[in-house]
Coordinates of C-alpha atoms in Angstrom, one line a residue:
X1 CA 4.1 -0.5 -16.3
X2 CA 5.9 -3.2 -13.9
X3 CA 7.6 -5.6 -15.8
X4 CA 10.0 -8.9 -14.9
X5 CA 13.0 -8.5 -17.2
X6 CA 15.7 -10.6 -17.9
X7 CA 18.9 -8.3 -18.2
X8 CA 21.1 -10.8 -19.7
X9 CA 19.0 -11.9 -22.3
X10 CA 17.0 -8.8 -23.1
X11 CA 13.9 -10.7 -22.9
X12 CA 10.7 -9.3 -20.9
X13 CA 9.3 -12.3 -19.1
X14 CA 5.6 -11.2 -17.6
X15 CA 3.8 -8.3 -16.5
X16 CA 3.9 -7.6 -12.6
X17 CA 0.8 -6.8 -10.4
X18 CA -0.6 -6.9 -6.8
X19 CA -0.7 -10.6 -6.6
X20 CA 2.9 -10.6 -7.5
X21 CA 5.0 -12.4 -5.0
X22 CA 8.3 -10.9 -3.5
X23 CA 11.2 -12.9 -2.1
X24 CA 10.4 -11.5 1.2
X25 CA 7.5 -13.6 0.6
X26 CA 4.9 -10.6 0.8
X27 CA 2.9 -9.8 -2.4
X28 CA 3.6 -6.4 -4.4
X29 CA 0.8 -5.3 -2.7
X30 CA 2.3 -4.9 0.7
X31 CA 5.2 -2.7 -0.9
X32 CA 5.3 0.6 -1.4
X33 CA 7.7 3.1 -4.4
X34 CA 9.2 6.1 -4.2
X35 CA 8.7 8.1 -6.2
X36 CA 11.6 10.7 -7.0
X37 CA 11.4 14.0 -8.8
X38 CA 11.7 13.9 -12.7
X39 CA 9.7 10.6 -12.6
X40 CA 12.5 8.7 -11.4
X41 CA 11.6 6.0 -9.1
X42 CA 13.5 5.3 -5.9
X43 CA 13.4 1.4 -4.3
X44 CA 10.0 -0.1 -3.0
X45 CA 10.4 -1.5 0.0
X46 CA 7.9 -3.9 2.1
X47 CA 5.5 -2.3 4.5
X48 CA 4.5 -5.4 5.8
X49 CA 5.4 -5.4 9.8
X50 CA 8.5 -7.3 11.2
X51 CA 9.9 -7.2 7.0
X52 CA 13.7 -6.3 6.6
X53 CA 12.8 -6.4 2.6
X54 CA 14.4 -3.0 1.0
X55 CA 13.4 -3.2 -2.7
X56 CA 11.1 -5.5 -3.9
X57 CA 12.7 -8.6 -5.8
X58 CA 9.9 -11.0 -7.9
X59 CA 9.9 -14.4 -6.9
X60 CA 7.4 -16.7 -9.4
X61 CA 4.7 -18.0 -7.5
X62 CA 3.4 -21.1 -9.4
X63 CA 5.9 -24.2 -10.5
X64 CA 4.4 -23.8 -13.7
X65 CA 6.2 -20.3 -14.0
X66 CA 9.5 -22.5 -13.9
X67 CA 8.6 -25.6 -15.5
X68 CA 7.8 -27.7 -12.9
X69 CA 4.2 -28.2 -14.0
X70 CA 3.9 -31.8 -12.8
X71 CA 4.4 -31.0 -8.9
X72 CA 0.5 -29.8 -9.6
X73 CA -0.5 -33.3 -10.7
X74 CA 0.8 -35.0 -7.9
X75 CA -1.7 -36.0 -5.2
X76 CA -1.7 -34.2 -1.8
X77 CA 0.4 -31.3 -3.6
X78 CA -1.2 -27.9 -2.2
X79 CA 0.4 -24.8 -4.1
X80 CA 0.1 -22.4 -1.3
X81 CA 2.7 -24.6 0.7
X82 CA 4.8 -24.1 -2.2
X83 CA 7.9 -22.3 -3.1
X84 CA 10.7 -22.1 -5.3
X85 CA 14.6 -23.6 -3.9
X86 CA 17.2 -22.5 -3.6
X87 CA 20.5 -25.0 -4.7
X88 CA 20.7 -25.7 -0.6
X89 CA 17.0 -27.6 -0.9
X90 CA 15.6 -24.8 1.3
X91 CA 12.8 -22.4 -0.4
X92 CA 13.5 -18.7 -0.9
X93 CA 11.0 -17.7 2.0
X94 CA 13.8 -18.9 4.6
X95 CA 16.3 -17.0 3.2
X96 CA 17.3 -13.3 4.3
X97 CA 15.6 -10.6 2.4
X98 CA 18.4 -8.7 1.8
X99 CA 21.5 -10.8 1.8
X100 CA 19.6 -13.5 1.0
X101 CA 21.0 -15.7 3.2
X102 CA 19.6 -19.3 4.1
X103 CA 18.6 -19.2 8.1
X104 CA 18.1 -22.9 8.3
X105 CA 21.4 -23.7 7.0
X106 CA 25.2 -22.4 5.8
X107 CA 23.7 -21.2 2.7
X108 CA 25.5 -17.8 2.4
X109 CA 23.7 -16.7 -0.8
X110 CA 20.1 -17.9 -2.7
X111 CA 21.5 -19.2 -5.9
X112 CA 18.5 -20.8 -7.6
X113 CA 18.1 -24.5 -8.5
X114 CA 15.1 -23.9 -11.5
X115 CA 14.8 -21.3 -14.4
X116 CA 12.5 -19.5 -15.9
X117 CA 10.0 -20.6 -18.6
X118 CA 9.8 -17.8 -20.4
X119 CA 13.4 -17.0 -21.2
X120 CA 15.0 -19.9 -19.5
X121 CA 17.1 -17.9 -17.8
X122 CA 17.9 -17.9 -14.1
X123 CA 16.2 -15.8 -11.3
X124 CA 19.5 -14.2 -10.3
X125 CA 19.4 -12.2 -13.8
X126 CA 16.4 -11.0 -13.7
X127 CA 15.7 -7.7 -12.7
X128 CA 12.1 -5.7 -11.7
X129 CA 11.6 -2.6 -14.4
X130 CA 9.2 0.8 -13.7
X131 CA 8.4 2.0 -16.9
X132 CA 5.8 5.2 -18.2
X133 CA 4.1 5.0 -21.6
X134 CA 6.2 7.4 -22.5
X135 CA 9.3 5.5 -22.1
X136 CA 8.3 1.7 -22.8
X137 CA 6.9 3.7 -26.8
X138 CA 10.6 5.0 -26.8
X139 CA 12.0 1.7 -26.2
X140 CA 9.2 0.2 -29.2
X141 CA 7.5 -1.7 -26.3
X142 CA 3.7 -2.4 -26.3
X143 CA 1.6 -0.3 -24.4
X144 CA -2.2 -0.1 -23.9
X145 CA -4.1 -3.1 -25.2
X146 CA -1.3 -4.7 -26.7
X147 CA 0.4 -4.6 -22.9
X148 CA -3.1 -6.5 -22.0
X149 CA -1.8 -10.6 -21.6
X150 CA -3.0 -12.9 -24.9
X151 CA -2.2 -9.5 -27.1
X152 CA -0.8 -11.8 -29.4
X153 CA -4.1 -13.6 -30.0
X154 CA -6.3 -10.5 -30.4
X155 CA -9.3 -12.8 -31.1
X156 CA -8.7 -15.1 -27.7
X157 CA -7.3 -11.4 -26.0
X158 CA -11.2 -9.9 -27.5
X159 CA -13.3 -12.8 -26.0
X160 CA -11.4 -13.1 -22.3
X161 CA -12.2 -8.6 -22.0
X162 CA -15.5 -9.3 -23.3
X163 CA -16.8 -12.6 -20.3
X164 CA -14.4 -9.9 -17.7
X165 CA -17.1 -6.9 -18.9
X166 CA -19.8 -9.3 -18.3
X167 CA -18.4 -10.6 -15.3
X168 CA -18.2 -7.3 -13.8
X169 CA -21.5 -5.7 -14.7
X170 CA -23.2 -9.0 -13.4
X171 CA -21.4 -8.5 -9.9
X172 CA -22.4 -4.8 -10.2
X173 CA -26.2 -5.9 -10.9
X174 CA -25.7 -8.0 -8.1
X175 CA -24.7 -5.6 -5.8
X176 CA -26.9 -2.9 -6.7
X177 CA -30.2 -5.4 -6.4
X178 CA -32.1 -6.6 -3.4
X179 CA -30.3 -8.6 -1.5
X180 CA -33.1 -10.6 0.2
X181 CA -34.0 -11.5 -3.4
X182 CA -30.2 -12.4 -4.6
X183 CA -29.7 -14.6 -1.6
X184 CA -32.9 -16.5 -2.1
X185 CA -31.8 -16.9 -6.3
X186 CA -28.5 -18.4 -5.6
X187 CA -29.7 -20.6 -2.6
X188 CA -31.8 -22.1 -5.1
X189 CA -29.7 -22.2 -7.9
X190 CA -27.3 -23.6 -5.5
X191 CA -29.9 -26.6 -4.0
X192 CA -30.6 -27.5 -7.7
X193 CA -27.0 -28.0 -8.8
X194 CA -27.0 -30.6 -5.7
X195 CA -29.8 -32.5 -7.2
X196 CA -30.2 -35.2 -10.0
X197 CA -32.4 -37.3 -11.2
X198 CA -31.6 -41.7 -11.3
X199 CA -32.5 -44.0 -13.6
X200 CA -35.4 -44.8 -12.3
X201 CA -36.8 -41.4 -12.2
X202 CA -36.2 -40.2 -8.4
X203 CA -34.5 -37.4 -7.2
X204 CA -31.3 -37.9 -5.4
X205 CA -28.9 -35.7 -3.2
X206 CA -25.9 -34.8 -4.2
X207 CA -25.0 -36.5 -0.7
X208 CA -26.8 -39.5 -1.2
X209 CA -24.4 -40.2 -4.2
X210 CA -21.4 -39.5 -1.8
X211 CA -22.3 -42.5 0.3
X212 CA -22.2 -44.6 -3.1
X213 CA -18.5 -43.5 -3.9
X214 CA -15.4 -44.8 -2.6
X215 CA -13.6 -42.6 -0.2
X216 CA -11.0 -40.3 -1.4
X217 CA -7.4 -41.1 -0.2
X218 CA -6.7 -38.9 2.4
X219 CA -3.0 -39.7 2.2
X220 CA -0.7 -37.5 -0.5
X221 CA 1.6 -39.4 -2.6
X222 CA 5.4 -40.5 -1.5
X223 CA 7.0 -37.7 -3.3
X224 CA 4.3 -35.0 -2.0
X225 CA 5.3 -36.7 1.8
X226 CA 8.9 -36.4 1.1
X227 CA 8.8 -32.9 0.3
X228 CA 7.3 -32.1 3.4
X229 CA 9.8 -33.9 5.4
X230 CA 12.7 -31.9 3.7
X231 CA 11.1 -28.7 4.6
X232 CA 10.6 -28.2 0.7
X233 CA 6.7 -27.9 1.3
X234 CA 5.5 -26.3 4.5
X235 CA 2.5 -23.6 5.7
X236 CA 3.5 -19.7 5.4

């Protein structure tokens, strides 16, 4: 069990997994832990090439994890160009992964500038926890299903495992079919969703109705351009 926990507070924030960003800026997936004798667990450094990262450190990945929501409402706002600053204005993916130290400016140390939603406490004291089953029953912490996310609304919790089983034996099915016959299905299914019928009766292209809209502004909004002038949103 991987958890985000804040130290000060003795609050567990969220459940860790692969996807989980680092503030190297390289997901849990691309770090590897040591394992020491007794169970103990050593750091987990990154493996990903060129990375100076010694122990993985969570970094939320969403402004939605921080309260920031309404940066994903703003037009021209792309996510993946996202992430969170630092009190310099610089995000955390320019800063050293081990002394944290911005490289852009004379930011000696990442002190962050948002908090977190869940405890509303800062990054800086949070900490990344390894835990068994053993240990986390110890500590009167849920394992199991109730570890699974919504476990506090078994009914919501019983109906999200039930459309993932579903999900997963229909990919299976998939898979395990003819795959002339799958490919022909969902070219189909795919050419019908693009078609509609007007009012007077006759079928019309999902292109054809393009023509009749008005063009989508291209442009993102002033704030969204602003941000990328200051460096705040950029490609990775």
């Amino acid at each position: 069990y991987v958890t985000l926990y804040n130290d000060d507070r003795k609050h567990e924030c969220t459940r860790l997994g692969k996807l989980s960003r680092c503030f190297c800026n390289h997901l849990y997936a691309k770090h590897k832990l040591k394992v020491l004798k007794k169970g103990r667990v050593g750091k987990n450094p990154c493996e990903e090439e060129g990375c100076k990262c010694e122990n993985y450190k969570y970094m939320f990945r969403r402004p939605e994890e921080i309260g920031q929501y309404f940066l994903t409402r703003r037009k021209g706002f792309d996510v993946n160009e996202w992430r969170p600053l630092c009190s310099c204005k610089h995000p955390h993916a320019v800063h050293d992964p081990v002394r944290t130290k911005c490289k852009e400016c004379g930011c000696r140390k990442f002190i962050s500038n948002f908090a977190c939603l869940s405890c509303d406490g800062k990054w800086e004291e949070h900490v990344v926890l390894y835990e068994d089953e053993e240990l986390r029953k110890e500590l009167g912490k849920p394992v199991g299903e109730a570890f699974y996310p919504l476990a506090d609304v078994p009914e919501i919790q019983q109906e999200f495992l039930r459309q993932l089983e579903e999900e997963t034996v229909k990919k299976e099915a998939e898979a395990d079919g003819p795959n002339g016959a799958g490919a022909d299905i969902a070219k189909i299914e795919a050419d019908m969703n693009q078609v509609t019928l007007n009012e007077e009766k006759t079928v019309s292209t999902f292109e054809e109705k393009k023509k009749l809209t008005l063009p989508a502004r291209e442009k993102p909004e002033r704030s969204v351009r602003l941000m990328k002038e200051q460096g705040m949103l950029r490609k990775y």
